[in-house]
PDB file of C-alpha atoms in Angstrom:
ATOM      1  CA  MET A  12      10.456  21.516 -10.014  1.00  0.00           C
ATOM      2  CA  ALA A  13      12.460  18.636  -8.503  1.00  0.00           C
ATOM      3  CA  PHE A  14      11.435  17.752  -4.957  1.00  0.00           C
ATOM      4  CA  GLY A  15      13.720  16.032  -2.454  1.00  0.00           C
ATOM      5  CA  ILE A  16      13.390  14.453   0.978  1.00  0.00           C
ATOM      6  CA  ILE A  17      16.469  13.769   3.102  1.00  0.00           C
ATOM      7  CA  ILE A  18      15.810  11.424   6.036  1.00  0.00           C
ATOM      8  CA  TYR A  19      18.091  11.602   9.065  1.00  0.00           C
ATOM      9  CA  GLU A  20      17.561   8.102  10.467  1.00  0.00           C
ATOM     10  CA  LYS A  21      20.352   5.700  11.456  1.00  0.00           C
ATOM     11  CA  ASP A  22      18.106   2.613  11.477  1.00  0.00           C
ATOM     12  CA  SER A  23      18.263   1.446   7.855  1.00  0.00           C
ATOM     13  CA  TYR A  24      15.231  -0.802   8.270  1.00  0.00           C
ATOM     14  CA  LEU A  25      13.071   2.046   9.589  1.00  0.00           C
ATOM     15  CA  TYR A  26      14.382   4.285   6.807  1.00  0.00           C
ATOM     16  CA  ALA A  27      13.430   1.671   4.187  1.00  0.00           C
ATOM     17  CA  LEU A  28       9.879   1.482   5.545  1.00  0.00           C
ATOM     18  CA  MET A  29       9.515   5.263   5.495  1.00  0.00           C
ATOM     19  CA  LYS A  30      10.965   5.529   2.001  1.00  0.00           C
ATOM     20  CA  GLU A  31       8.451   2.970   0.718  1.00  0.00           C
ATOM     21  CA  ARG A  32       5.532   4.905   2.209  1.00  0.00           C
ATOM     22  CA  LEU A  33       6.814   8.286   1.013  1.00  0.00           C
ATOM     23  CA  SER A  34       7.529   6.971  -2.479  1.00  0.00           C
ATOM     24  CA  ALA A  35       3.946   5.769  -2.807  1.00  0.00           C
ATOM     25  CA  LYS A  36       2.629   9.178  -1.737  1.00  0.00           C
ATOM     26  CA  PHE A  37       5.180  11.303  -3.623  1.00  0.00           C
ATOM     27  CA  PRO A  38       6.144   9.205  -6.675  1.00  0.00           C
ATOM     28  CA  GLN A  39       8.292  11.943  -8.270  1.00  0.00           C
ATOM     29  CA  ALA A  40      10.283  12.830  -5.163  1.00  0.00           C
ATOM     30  CA  TYR A  41      13.988  12.095  -4.667  1.00  0.00           C
ATOM     31  CA  ILE A  42      14.383  10.343  -1.297  1.00  0.00           C
ATOM     32  CA  LYS A  43      17.760   9.787   0.369  1.00  0.00           C
ATOM     33  CA  GLN A  44      19.062   8.562   3.715  1.00  0.00           C
ATOM     34  CA  ALA A  45      21.388  11.141   5.243  1.00  0.00           C
ATOM     35  CA  GLY A  46      25.001  10.026   5.433  1.00  0.00           C
ATOM     36  CA  ILE A  47      24.537   7.134   2.995  1.00  0.00           C
ATOM     37  CA  GLU A  48      25.771   7.460  -0.558  1.00  0.00           C
ATOM     38  CA  ASP A  49      23.013   6.884  -3.082  1.00  0.00           C
ATOM     39  CA  ARG A  50      24.066   6.866  -6.717  1.00  0.00           C
ATOM     40  CA  ASP A  51      20.436   6.930  -7.829  1.00  0.00           C
ATOM     41  CA  VAL A  52      19.918  10.388  -6.298  1.00  0.00           C
ATOM     42  CA  ASP A  53      21.781  13.412  -7.655  1.00  0.00           C
ATOM     43  CA  LEU A  54      21.247  16.268  -5.212  1.00  0.00           C
ATOM     44  CA  LYS A  55      22.301  18.748  -7.893  1.00  0.00           C
ATOM     45  CA  LEU A  56      19.024  18.050  -9.692  1.00  0.00           C
ATOM     46  CA  ILE A  57      16.916  18.945  -6.663  1.00  0.00           C
ATOM     47  CA  ASP A  58      15.537  22.474  -6.465  1.00  0.00           C
ATOM     48  CA  GLU A  59      13.916  22.117  -3.036  1.00  0.00           C
ATOM     49  CA  ILE A  60      14.864  19.783  -0.169  1.00  0.00           C
ATOM     50  CA  PHE A  61      12.788  18.863   2.867  1.00  0.00           C
ATOM     51  CA  THR A  62      14.375  17.204   5.889  1.00  0.00           C
ATOM     52  CA  LEU A  63      12.880  14.535   8.144  1.00  0.00           C
ATOM     53  CA  TYR A  64      14.824  13.605  11.269  1.00  0.00           C
ATOM     54  CA  ASP A  65      14.690  11.168  14.164  1.00  0.00           C
ATOM     55  CA  ASP A  66      14.792  13.461  17.189  1.00  0.00           C
ATOM     56  CA  ARG A  67      16.046  10.570  19.341  1.00  0.00           C
ATOM     57  CA  GLN A  68      19.253  10.598  17.325  1.00  0.00           C
ATOM     58  CA  PHE A  69      19.649  14.134  15.977  1.00  0.00           C
ATOM     59  CA  ASN A  70      19.340  17.642  17.367  1.00  0.00           C
ATOM     60  CA  PRO A  71      17.634  20.114  14.991  1.00  0.00           C
ATOM     61  CA  SER A  72      20.453  22.583  15.576  1.00  0.00           C
ATOM     62  CA  GLU A  73      22.900  20.062  14.102  1.00  0.00           C
ATOM     63  CA  LEU A  74      20.958  19.704  10.860  1.00  0.00           C
ATOM     64  CA  PRO A  75      21.355  21.841   7.733  1.00  0.00           C
ATOM     65  CA  ARG A  76      19.238  24.964   8.050  1.00  0.00           C
ATOM     66  CA  GLU A  77      17.679  24.557   4.635  1.00  0.00           C
ATOM     67  CA  GLY A  78      14.806  22.170   4.256  1.00  0.00           C
ATOM     68  CA  SER A  79      12.639  23.093   7.276  1.00  0.00           C
ATOM     69  CA  PRO A  80      13.414  19.996   9.429  1.00  0.00           C
ATOM     70  CA  ILE A  81      10.365  17.903  10.367  1.00  0.00           C
ATOM     71  CA  PRO A  82      10.590  15.478  13.327  1.00  0.00           C
ATOM     72  CA  ILE A  83       9.625  11.899  12.509  1.00  0.00           C
ATOM     73  CA  PHE A  84       8.139  11.035  15.889  1.00  0.00           C
ATOM     74  CA  THR A  85       5.080  12.600  17.530  1.00  0.00           C
ATOM     75  CA  ASP A  86       3.147  12.020  20.743  1.00  0.00           C
ATOM     76  CA  ASP A  87      -0.088  10.076  20.259  1.00  0.00           C
ATOM     77  CA  GLY A  88      -1.655  11.761  23.281  1.00  0.00           C
ATOM     78  CA  LYS A  89      -1.367   8.586  25.375  1.00  0.00           C
ATOM     79  CA  GLY A  90       2.278   8.891  26.288  1.00  0.00           C
ATOM     80  CA  HIS A  91       3.570   6.913  23.321  1.00  0.00           C
ATOM     81  CA  ARG A  92       5.989   8.098  20.663  1.00  0.00           C
ATOM     82  CA  ILE A  93       4.765   7.085  17.215  1.00  0.00           C
ATOM     83  CA  ILE A  94       5.469   7.772  13.557  1.00  0.00           C
ATOM     84  CA  ASP A  95       2.296   9.320  12.169  1.00  0.00           C
ATOM     85  CA  MET A  96       2.749   9.221   8.393  1.00  0.00           C
ATOM     86  CA  ARG A  97      -0.471  11.141   7.818  1.00  0.00           C
ATOM     87  CA  MET A  98       0.924  14.062   9.828  1.00  0.00           C
ATOM     88  CA  ILE A  99       4.216  13.898   7.914  1.00  0.00           C
ATOM     89  CA  TYR A 100       2.325  13.951   4.597  1.00  0.00           C
ATOM     90  CA  GLU A 101       0.381  17.013   5.736  1.00  0.00           C
ATOM     91  CA  LYS A 102       3.526  18.846   6.830  1.00  0.00           C
ATOM     92  CA  LEU A 103       5.285  18.094   3.555  1.00  0.00           C
ATOM     93  CA  THR A 104       2.345  19.238   1.447  1.00  0.00           C
ATOM     94  CA  GLY A 105       1.589  22.295   3.543  1.00  0.00           C
ATOM     95  CA  ILE A 106       5.054  23.501   4.500  1.00  0.00           C
ATOM     96  CA  LYS A 107       4.839  26.330   1.955  1.00  0.00           C
ATOM     97  CA  GLY A 108       1.087  26.570   1.734  1.00  0.00           C
ATOM     98  CA  THR A 109      -1.226  24.802  -0.677  1.00  0.00           C
ATOM     99  CA  GLU A 110      -0.668  27.290  -3.504  1.00  0.00           C
ATOM    100  CA  THR A 111       3.121  27.322  -3.398  1.00  0.00           C
ATOM    101  CA  SER A 112       3.833  23.795  -2.243  1.00  0.00           C
ATOM    102  CA  THR A 113       6.729  22.080  -3.979  1.00  0.00           C
ATOM    103  CA  VAL A 114       4.949  18.740  -4.056  1.00  0.00           C
ATOM    104  CA  PRO A 115       5.299  17.460  -7.629  1.00  0.00           C
ATOM    105  CA  SER A 116       2.374  17.687  -9.993  1.00  0.00           C
ATOM    106  CA  GLY A 117       2.164  13.905 -10.171  1.00  0.00           C
ATOM    107  CA  TYR A 118       1.168  13.696  -6.509  1.00  0.00           C
ATOM    108  CA  SER A 119      -2.390  12.615  -5.814  1.00  0.00           C
ATOM    109  CA  ASP A 120      -4.119  12.826  -2.477  1.00  0.00           C
ATOM    110  CA  LYS A 121      -6.353   9.968  -3.565  1.00  0.00           C
ATOM    111  CA  ASP A 122      -4.850   6.530  -3.110  1.00  0.00           C
ATOM    112  CA  ARG A 123      -7.804   4.733  -1.610  1.00  0.00           C
ATOM    113  CA  LEU A 124      -7.853   1.585  -3.758  1.00  0.00           C
ATOM    114  CA  LYS A 125      -4.740  -0.589  -3.942  1.00  0.00           C
ATOM    115  CA  LEU A 126      -4.406  -3.840  -5.859  1.00  0.00           C
ATOM    116  CA  LEU A 127      -1.678  -6.367  -5.076  1.00  0.00           C
ATOM    117  CA  ILE A 128      -0.974  -9.071  -7.647  1.00  0.00           C
ATOM    118  CA  SER A 129       1.239 -11.575  -5.863  1.00  0.00           C
ATOM    119  CA  TYR A 130       3.459 -14.307  -7.279  1.00  0.00           C
ATOM    120  CA  ALA A 131       5.170 -14.903  -3.927  1.00  0.00           C
ATOM    121  CA  TYR A 132       4.954 -17.436  -1.124  1.00  0.00           C
ATOM    122  CA  ILE A 133       2.352 -16.669   1.538  1.00  0.00           C
ATOM    123  CA  ASP A 134       4.906 -15.586   4.169  1.00  0.00           C
ATOM    124  CA  GLU A 135       6.711 -13.358   1.632  1.00  0.00           C
ATOM    125  CA  ARG A 136       3.430 -11.780   0.585  1.00  0.00           C
ATOM    126  CA  GLU A 137       2.322 -11.086   4.140  1.00  0.00           C
ATOM    127  CA  THR A 138       5.733  -9.652   5.081  1.00  0.00           C
ATOM    128  CA  PHE A 139       5.537  -7.294   2.116  1.00  0.00           C
ATOM    129  CA  ILE A 140       1.995  -6.177   3.003  1.00  0.00           C
ATOM    130  CA  LYS A 141       3.002  -5.543   6.610  1.00  0.00           C
ATOM    131  CA  GLN A 142       6.057  -3.508   5.630  1.00  0.00           C
ATOM    132  CA  ALA A 143       4.771  -1.599   2.607  1.00  0.00           C
ATOM    133  CA  ILE A 144       0.990  -1.470   2.123  1.00  0.00           C
ATOM    134  CA  GLY A 145      -0.504  -2.369   5.480  1.00  0.00           C
ATOM    135  CA  PRO A 146      -3.373  -0.474   7.157  1.00  0.00           C
ATOM    136  CA  GLU A 147      -1.042   2.361   8.214  1.00  0.00           C
ATOM    137  CA  SER A 148      -0.386   3.193   4.558  1.00  0.00           C
ATOM    138  CA  PHE A 149      -3.994   4.304   4.087  1.00  0.00           C
ATOM    139  CA  ASP A 150      -4.993   7.904   4.697  1.00  0.00           C
ATOM    140  CA  CYS A 151      -8.397   6.914   6.049  1.00  0.00           C
ATOM    141  CA  MET A 152     -10.061   5.671   9.213  1.00  0.00           C
ATOM    142  CA  HIS A 153     -11.277   2.278   8.021  1.00  0.00           C
ATOM    143  CA  PRO A 154      -8.917   0.322   5.721  1.00  0.00           C
ATOM    144  CA  ILE A 155     -10.416  -2.830   4.219  1.00  0.00           C
ATOM    145  CA  ARG A 156      -8.661  -5.942   2.932  1.00  0.00           C
ATOM    146  CA  ILE A 157     -10.294  -8.306   0.442  1.00  0.00           C
ATOM    147  CA  ASP A 158      -8.550 -11.509  -0.675  1.00  0.00           C
ATOM    148  CA  LEU A 159      -9.642 -12.822  -4.071  1.00  0.00           C
ATOM    149  CA  MET A 160      -7.844 -16.142  -4.183  1.00  0.00           C
ATOM    150  CA  SER A 161      -8.147 -19.749  -3.088  1.00  0.00           C
ATOM    151  CA  GLY A 162      -9.062 -20.155   0.571  1.00  0.00           C
ATOM    152  CA  ILE A 163      -5.902 -22.176   1.240  1.00  0.00           C
ATOM    153  CA  ARG A 164      -3.820 -19.158   0.193  1.00  0.00           C
ATOM    154  CA  MET A 165      -5.578 -16.717   2.513  1.00  0.00           C
ATOM    155  CA  PRO A 166      -3.627 -15.792   5.645  1.00  0.00           C
ATOM    156  CA  THR A 167      -6.516 -15.389   8.054  1.00  0.00           C
ATOM    157  CA  THR A 168      -8.290 -18.128   9.959  1.00  0.00           C
ATOM    158  CA  PHE A 169     -11.028 -15.675  10.847  1.00  0.00           C
ATOM    159  CA  THR A 170     -14.586 -16.795  10.197  1.00  0.00           C
ATOM    160  CA  SER A 171     -17.829 -15.172  11.254  1.00  0.00           C
ATOM    161  CA  ASP A 172     -20.952 -16.713  12.699  1.00  0.00           C
ATOM    162  CA  SER A 173     -23.136 -14.410  10.591  1.00  0.00           C
ATOM    163  CA  GLU A 174     -22.304 -12.715   7.292  1.00  0.00           C
ATOM    164  CA  GLY A 175     -18.512 -12.716   7.341  1.00  0.00           C
ATOM    165  CA  SER A 176     -17.318 -14.758   4.400  1.00  0.00           C
ATOM    166  CA  VAL A 177     -16.041 -13.734   1.001  1.00  0.00           C
ATOM    167  CA  THR A 178     -18.475 -16.247  -0.509  1.00  0.00           C
ATOM    168  CA  LYS A 179     -21.511 -14.492   0.952  1.00  0.00           C
ATOM    169  CA  LEU A 180     -20.139 -11.062   0.064  1.00  0.00           C
ATOM    170  CA  LEU A 181     -19.598 -11.986  -3.596  1.00  0.00           C
ATOM    171  CA  ARG A 182     -23.052 -13.520  -3.855  1.00  0.00           C
ATOM    172  CA  ALA A 183     -24.630 -10.463  -2.261  1.00  0.00           C
ATOM    173  CA  CYS A 184     -22.896  -8.125  -4.732  1.00  0.00           C
ATOM    174  CA  GLU A 185     -24.627  -9.875  -7.617  1.00  0.00           C
ATOM    175  CA  ASN A 186     -27.983  -8.633  -6.330  1.00  0.00           C
ATOM    176  CA  ARG A 187     -29.037  -5.482  -8.188  1.00  0.00           C
ATOM    177  CA  ARG A 188     -30.368  -3.973  -4.954  1.00  0.00           C
ATOM    178  CA  PHE A 189     -27.017  -4.291  -3.209  1.00  0.00           C
ATOM    179  CA  ARG A 190     -25.611  -0.937  -2.061  1.00  0.00           C
ATOM    180  CA  PRO A 191     -21.869  -0.244  -1.588  1.00  0.00           C
ATOM    181  CA  VAL A 192     -22.249   0.626   2.103  1.00  0.00           C
ATOM    182  CA  GLN A 193     -23.576  -2.884   2.730  1.00  0.00           C
ATOM    183  CA  ILE A 194     -20.047  -4.229   2.208  1.00  0.00           C
ATOM    184  CA  LEU A 195     -19.299  -3.108   5.765  1.00  0.00           C
ATOM    185  CA  GLU A 196     -21.884  -5.565   7.095  1.00  0.00           C
ATOM    186  CA  TYR A 197     -19.694  -8.447   5.939  1.00  0.00           C
ATOM    187  CA  LEU A 198     -16.488  -7.220   7.563  1.00  0.00           C
ATOM    188  CA  ASN A 199     -14.841  -7.619  10.949  1.00  0.00           C
ATOM    189  CA  PRO A 200     -11.483  -6.433  12.331  1.00  0.00           C
ATOM    190  CA  ASP A 201      -8.625  -8.853  11.786  1.00  0.00           C
ATOM    191  CA  SER A 202      -5.369  -9.166  13.707  1.00  0.00           C
ATOM    192  CA  SER A 203      -3.416  -6.985  11.251  1.00  0.00           C
ATOM    193  CA  GLY A 204      -5.585  -3.858  11.547  1.00  0.00           C
ATOM    194  CA  PHE A 205      -7.733  -4.294   8.452  1.00  0.00           C
ATOM    195  CA  LEU A 206     -11.454  -4.883   8.210  1.00  0.00           C
ATOM    196  CA  SER A 207     -11.847  -8.187   6.380  1.00  0.00           C
ATOM    197  CA  CYS A 208     -14.420 -10.772   5.471  1.00  0.00           C
ATOM    198  CA  GLY A 209     -13.894 -14.393   6.430  1.00  0.00           C
ATOM    199  CA  LYS A 210     -12.616 -17.254   4.349  1.00  0.00           C
ATOM    200  CA  PRO A 211     -14.810 -18.761   1.619  1.00  0.00           C
ATOM    201  CA  GLU A 212     -17.254 -21.504   2.467  1.00  0.00           C
ATOM    202  CA  ASN A 213     -15.404 -23.741  -0.001  1.00  0.00           C
ATOM    203  CA  GLU A 214     -11.763 -23.233  -0.943  1.00  0.00           C
ATOM    204  CA  ASP A 215     -12.403 -22.373  -4.615  1.00  0.00           C
ATOM    205  CA  ASP A 216     -15.605 -20.324  -4.230  1.00  0.00           C
ATOM    206  CA  VAL A 217     -13.902 -17.148  -5.467  1.00  0.00           C
ATOM    207  CA  PHE A 218     -13.031 -18.819  -8.770  1.00  0.00           C
ATOM    208  CA  ASP A 219     -16.324 -20.714  -9.040  1.00  0.00           C
ATOM    209  CA  LEU A 220     -18.278 -17.455  -8.670  1.00  0.00           C
ATOM    210  CA  GLY A 221     -15.934 -16.023 -11.275  1.00  0.00           C
ATOM    211  CA  SER A 222     -14.439 -12.736 -12.417  1.00  0.00           C
ATOM    212  CA  LYS A 223     -17.865 -11.223 -13.144  1.00  0.00           C
ATOM    213  CA  ALA A 224     -18.902 -11.445  -9.488  1.00  0.00           C
ATOM    214  CA  CYS A 225     -15.498 -10.096  -8.442  1.00  0.00           C
ATOM    215  CA  LYS A 226     -15.870  -7.093 -10.756  1.00  0.00           C
ATOM    216  CA  GLU A 227     -19.280  -6.384  -9.242  1.00  0.00           C
ATOM    217  CA  LEU A 228     -17.614  -6.354  -5.823  1.00  0.00           C
ATOM    218  CA  LEU A 229     -14.802  -4.094  -7.042  1.00  0.00           C
ATOM    219  CA  GLY A 230     -17.301  -1.633  -8.487  1.00  0.00           C
ATOM    220  CA  HIS A 231     -19.159  -1.435  -5.187  1.00  0.00           C
ATOM    221  CA  LEU A 232     -15.859  -1.204  -3.280  1.00  0.00           C
ATOM    222  CA  LYS A 233     -14.726   1.709  -5.440  1.00  0.00           C
ATOM    223  CA  ALA A 234     -18.022   3.526  -4.842  1.00  0.00           C
ATOM    224  CA  LEU A 235     -17.719   2.921  -1.098  1.00  0.00           C
ATOM    225  CA  CYS A 236     -14.197   4.350  -0.964  1.00  0.00           C
ATOM    226  CA  GLU A 237     -15.282   7.440  -2.898  1.00  0.00           C
ATOM    227  CA  LYS A 238     -18.138   8.229  -0.500  1.00  0.00           C
ATOM    228  CA  GLU A 239     -16.874   7.080   2.901  1.00  0.00           C
ATOM    229  CA  ASP A 240     -13.675   7.533   4.927  1.00  0.00           C
ATOM    230  CA  THR A 241     -12.542   4.125   3.728  1.00  0.00           C
ATOM    231  CA  GLY A 242      -9.711   2.625   1.694  1.00  0.00           C
ATOM    232  CA  ALA A 243      -9.165  -0.891   0.439  1.00  0.00           C
ATOM    233  CA  LEU A 244      -6.389  -3.328  -0.363  1.00  0.00           C
ATOM    234  CA  VAL A 245      -7.401  -6.155  -2.683  1.00  0.00           C
ATOM    235  CA  VAL A 246      -4.976  -9.069  -2.912  1.00  0.00           C
ATOM    236  CA  VAL A 247      -5.319 -11.440  -5.863  1.00  0.00           C
ATOM    237  CA  GLU A 248      -3.676 -14.729  -6.800  1.00  0.00           C
ATOM    238  CA  GLY A 249      -4.392 -17.510  -9.247  1.00  0.00           C
ATOM    239  CA  TRP A 250      -6.250 -15.524 -11.922  1.00  0.00           C
ATOM    240  CA  ARG A 251      -5.550 -15.524 -15.656  1.00  0.00           C
ATOM    241  CA  VAL A 252      -3.788 -12.461 -17.026  1.00  0.00           C
ATOM    242  CA  SER A 253      -6.863 -11.551 -19.091  1.00  0.00           C
ATOM    243  CA  GLU A 254      -8.953 -11.515 -15.912  1.00  0.00           C
ATOM    244  CA  LEU A 255      -6.383  -9.482 -13.984  1.00  0.00           C
ATOM    245  CA  THR A 256      -6.379  -6.805 -16.691  1.00  0.00           C
ATOM    246  CA  GLU A 257     -10.137  -6.464 -16.123  1.00  0.00           C
ATOM    247  CA  PHE A 258      -9.606  -5.896 -12.383  1.00  0.00           C
ATOM    248  CA  ILE A 259      -6.794  -3.331 -12.716  1.00  0.00           C
ATOM    249  CA  PRO A 260      -8.819  -0.298 -13.996  1.00  0.00           C
ATOM    250  CA  PHE A 261     -10.743  -0.102 -10.700  1.00  0.00           C
ATOM    251  CA  PHE A 262      -7.626   0.836  -8.715  1.00  0.00           C
ATOM    252  CA  ASP A 263      -5.563   3.941  -7.921  1.00  0.00           C
ATOM    253  CA  THR A 264      -2.329   1.984  -7.471  1.00  0.00           C
ATOM    254  CA  LEU A 265      -1.171  -1.418  -8.640  1.00  0.00           C
ATOM    255  CA  HIS A 266       1.539  -3.351  -6.806  1.00  0.00           C
ATOM    256  CA  ILE A 267       3.202  -6.419  -8.307  1.00  0.00           C
ATOM    257  CA  LEU A 268       5.131  -8.708  -5.935  1.00  0.00           C
ATOM    258  CA  LEU A 269       7.417 -11.343  -7.414  1.00  0.00           C
ATOM    259  CA  PRO A 270      10.821 -12.979  -7.011  1.00  0.00           C
ATOM    260  CA  ALA A 271      13.477 -11.045  -8.922  1.00  0.00           C
ATOM    261  CA  ARG A 272      14.245 -14.129 -11.015  1.00  0.00           C
ATOM    262  CA  MET A 273      10.789 -13.897 -12.599  1.00  0.00           C
ATOM    263  CA  CYS A 274      11.426 -10.495 -14.140  1.00  0.00           C
ATOM    264  CA  THR A 275      13.400 -11.802 -17.095  1.00  0.00           C
ATOM    265  CA  GLU A 276      12.539 -12.179 -20.732  1.00  0.00           C
ATOM    266  CA  ASP A 277      12.653 -15.980 -20.734  1.00  0.00           C
ATOM    267  CA  THR A 278       9.919 -16.259 -18.077  1.00  0.00           C
ATOM    268  CA  GLY A 279       7.444 -14.160 -20.063  1.00  0.00           C
ATOM    269  CA  MET A 280       6.828 -11.930 -17.038  1.00  0.00           C
ATOM    270  CA  THR A 281       8.123  -8.875 -18.871  1.00  0.00           C
ATOM    271  CA  LYS A 282       5.274  -9.214 -21.367  1.00  0.00           C
ATOM    272  CA  GLU A 283       2.714  -9.606 -18.576  1.00  0.00           C
ATOM    273  CA  LEU A 284       3.975  -6.500 -16.783  1.00  0.00           C
ATOM    274  CA  GLY A 285       3.490  -4.545 -20.000  1.00  0.00           C
ATOM    275  CA  MET A 286      -0.099  -5.777 -20.232  1.00  0.00           C
ATOM    276  CA  PHE A 287      -0.763  -4.817 -16.622  1.00  0.00           C
ATOM    277  CA  LYS A 288       0.630  -1.319 -17.165  1.00  0.00           C
ATOM    278  CA  ARG A 289      -1.520  -0.764 -20.257  1.00  0.00           C
ATOM    279  CA  ALA A 290      -4.613  -1.758 -18.267  1.00  0.00           C
ATOM    280  CA  LEU A 291      -4.128   1.045 -15.712  1.00  0.00           C
ATOM    281  CA  SER A 292      -6.642   3.863 -15.580  1.00  0.00           C
ATOM    282  CA  SER A 293      -5.374   7.364 -16.374  1.00  0.00           C
ATOM    283  CA  GLY A 294      -3.395   8.739 -13.439  1.00  0.00           C
ATOM    284  CA  SER A 295      -2.959   5.359 -11.736  1.00  0.00           C
ATOM    285  CA  LEU A 296       0.487   4.055 -10.834  1.00  0.00           C
ATOM    286  CA  MET A 297       2.127   0.623 -11.042  1.00  0.00           C
ATOM    287  CA  THR A 298       5.080  -0.482  -8.907  1.00  0.00           C
ATOM    288  CA  VAL A 299       6.983  -3.752  -9.172  1.00  0.00           C
ATOM    289  CA  HIS A 300       8.368  -5.096  -5.891  1.00  0.00           C
ATOM    290  CA  TYR A 301      10.803  -7.964  -5.389  1.00  0.00           C
ATOM    291  CA  CYS A 302      10.460 -10.407  -2.508  1.00  0.00           C
ATOM    292  CA  GLU A 303      14.194 -10.225  -1.833  1.00  0.00           C
ATOM    293  CA  ASP A 304      13.813  -6.585  -0.757  1.00  0.00           C
ATOM    294  CA  TYR A 305      11.294  -7.427   1.960  1.00  0.00           C
ATOM    295  CA  ARG A 306      12.841 -10.217   3.976  1.00  0.00           C
ATOM    296  CA  GLN A 307      11.483 -10.332   7.516  1.00  0.00           C
ATOM    297  CA  GLN A 308      14.254  -8.764   9.566  1.00  0.00           C
ATOM    298  CA  TYR A 309      12.542  -8.513  12.923  1.00  0.00           C
ATOM    299  CA  GLU A 310       9.669 -10.306  14.572  1.00  0.00           C
ATOM    300  CA  SER A 311       8.551  -6.924  15.917  1.00  0.00           C
ATOM    301  CA  ILE A 312       9.791  -3.351  15.996  1.00  0.00           C
ATOM    302  CA  ASN A 313      10.082  -1.652  19.366  1.00  0.00           C
ATOM    303  CA  ILE A 314      10.563   2.108  19.297  1.00  0.00           C
TER     304      ILE A 314
END
């Protein structure tokens, strides 16, 4: 059964952010901004429509009666109006009850492990993460971010006086007695809302320790996310394609970020994308994103 979401939101930037989050959670859903023509969405193909609306801009009585309108904003209990995507997910999945929900069969409640393979500049990569797969995109209490790349490409200047470095974490994971929950001992909150380990002791430690050590870490990270209320974003750069295809099976979702000009036959990227897709585990999803779609429009968003 086709499943549609119509969003009544006049702010196109806010709509784009919501659409990205909803698309990741409901990959088979048709999503459309109310009042804006979208040739990619044919409403005639949709059997059931749900409506989300910005109650600062629209009155529920003015909306179509079908679709059980759901307000976008909620009160966080501290006097602030926020967009709680977890609550929206729950309302969409439970609006008709768990047995009769119209959520498509491809929907999975488990999206704890996300891999980002980036071919973008640092500022483009960080803008994309903030807008699309930041800590708010995780349906868990403690989202983790691990950067497997050269230290000069890492965004954080955070270092720890004790155990907080990716170098120490990778070395620890090679010990047979290492337990997944011990990963948390190497993490500290960063400025973006993730729990992260610090930069490597030497810029190329991640590559010097190699893909084998990284796979040990990914195995422990996967086990941690399966047992605890934790999710993880792993961001990788600078690895060979053969090594990346060994990382991919650990993850629920794979995100590729690149300039649109790279996705042409003469660059060879089309072949690489095919290899990445074939490396996915059963039920996992791959999405290709283009830097041009995630230009930084605002320094901050005040609602």
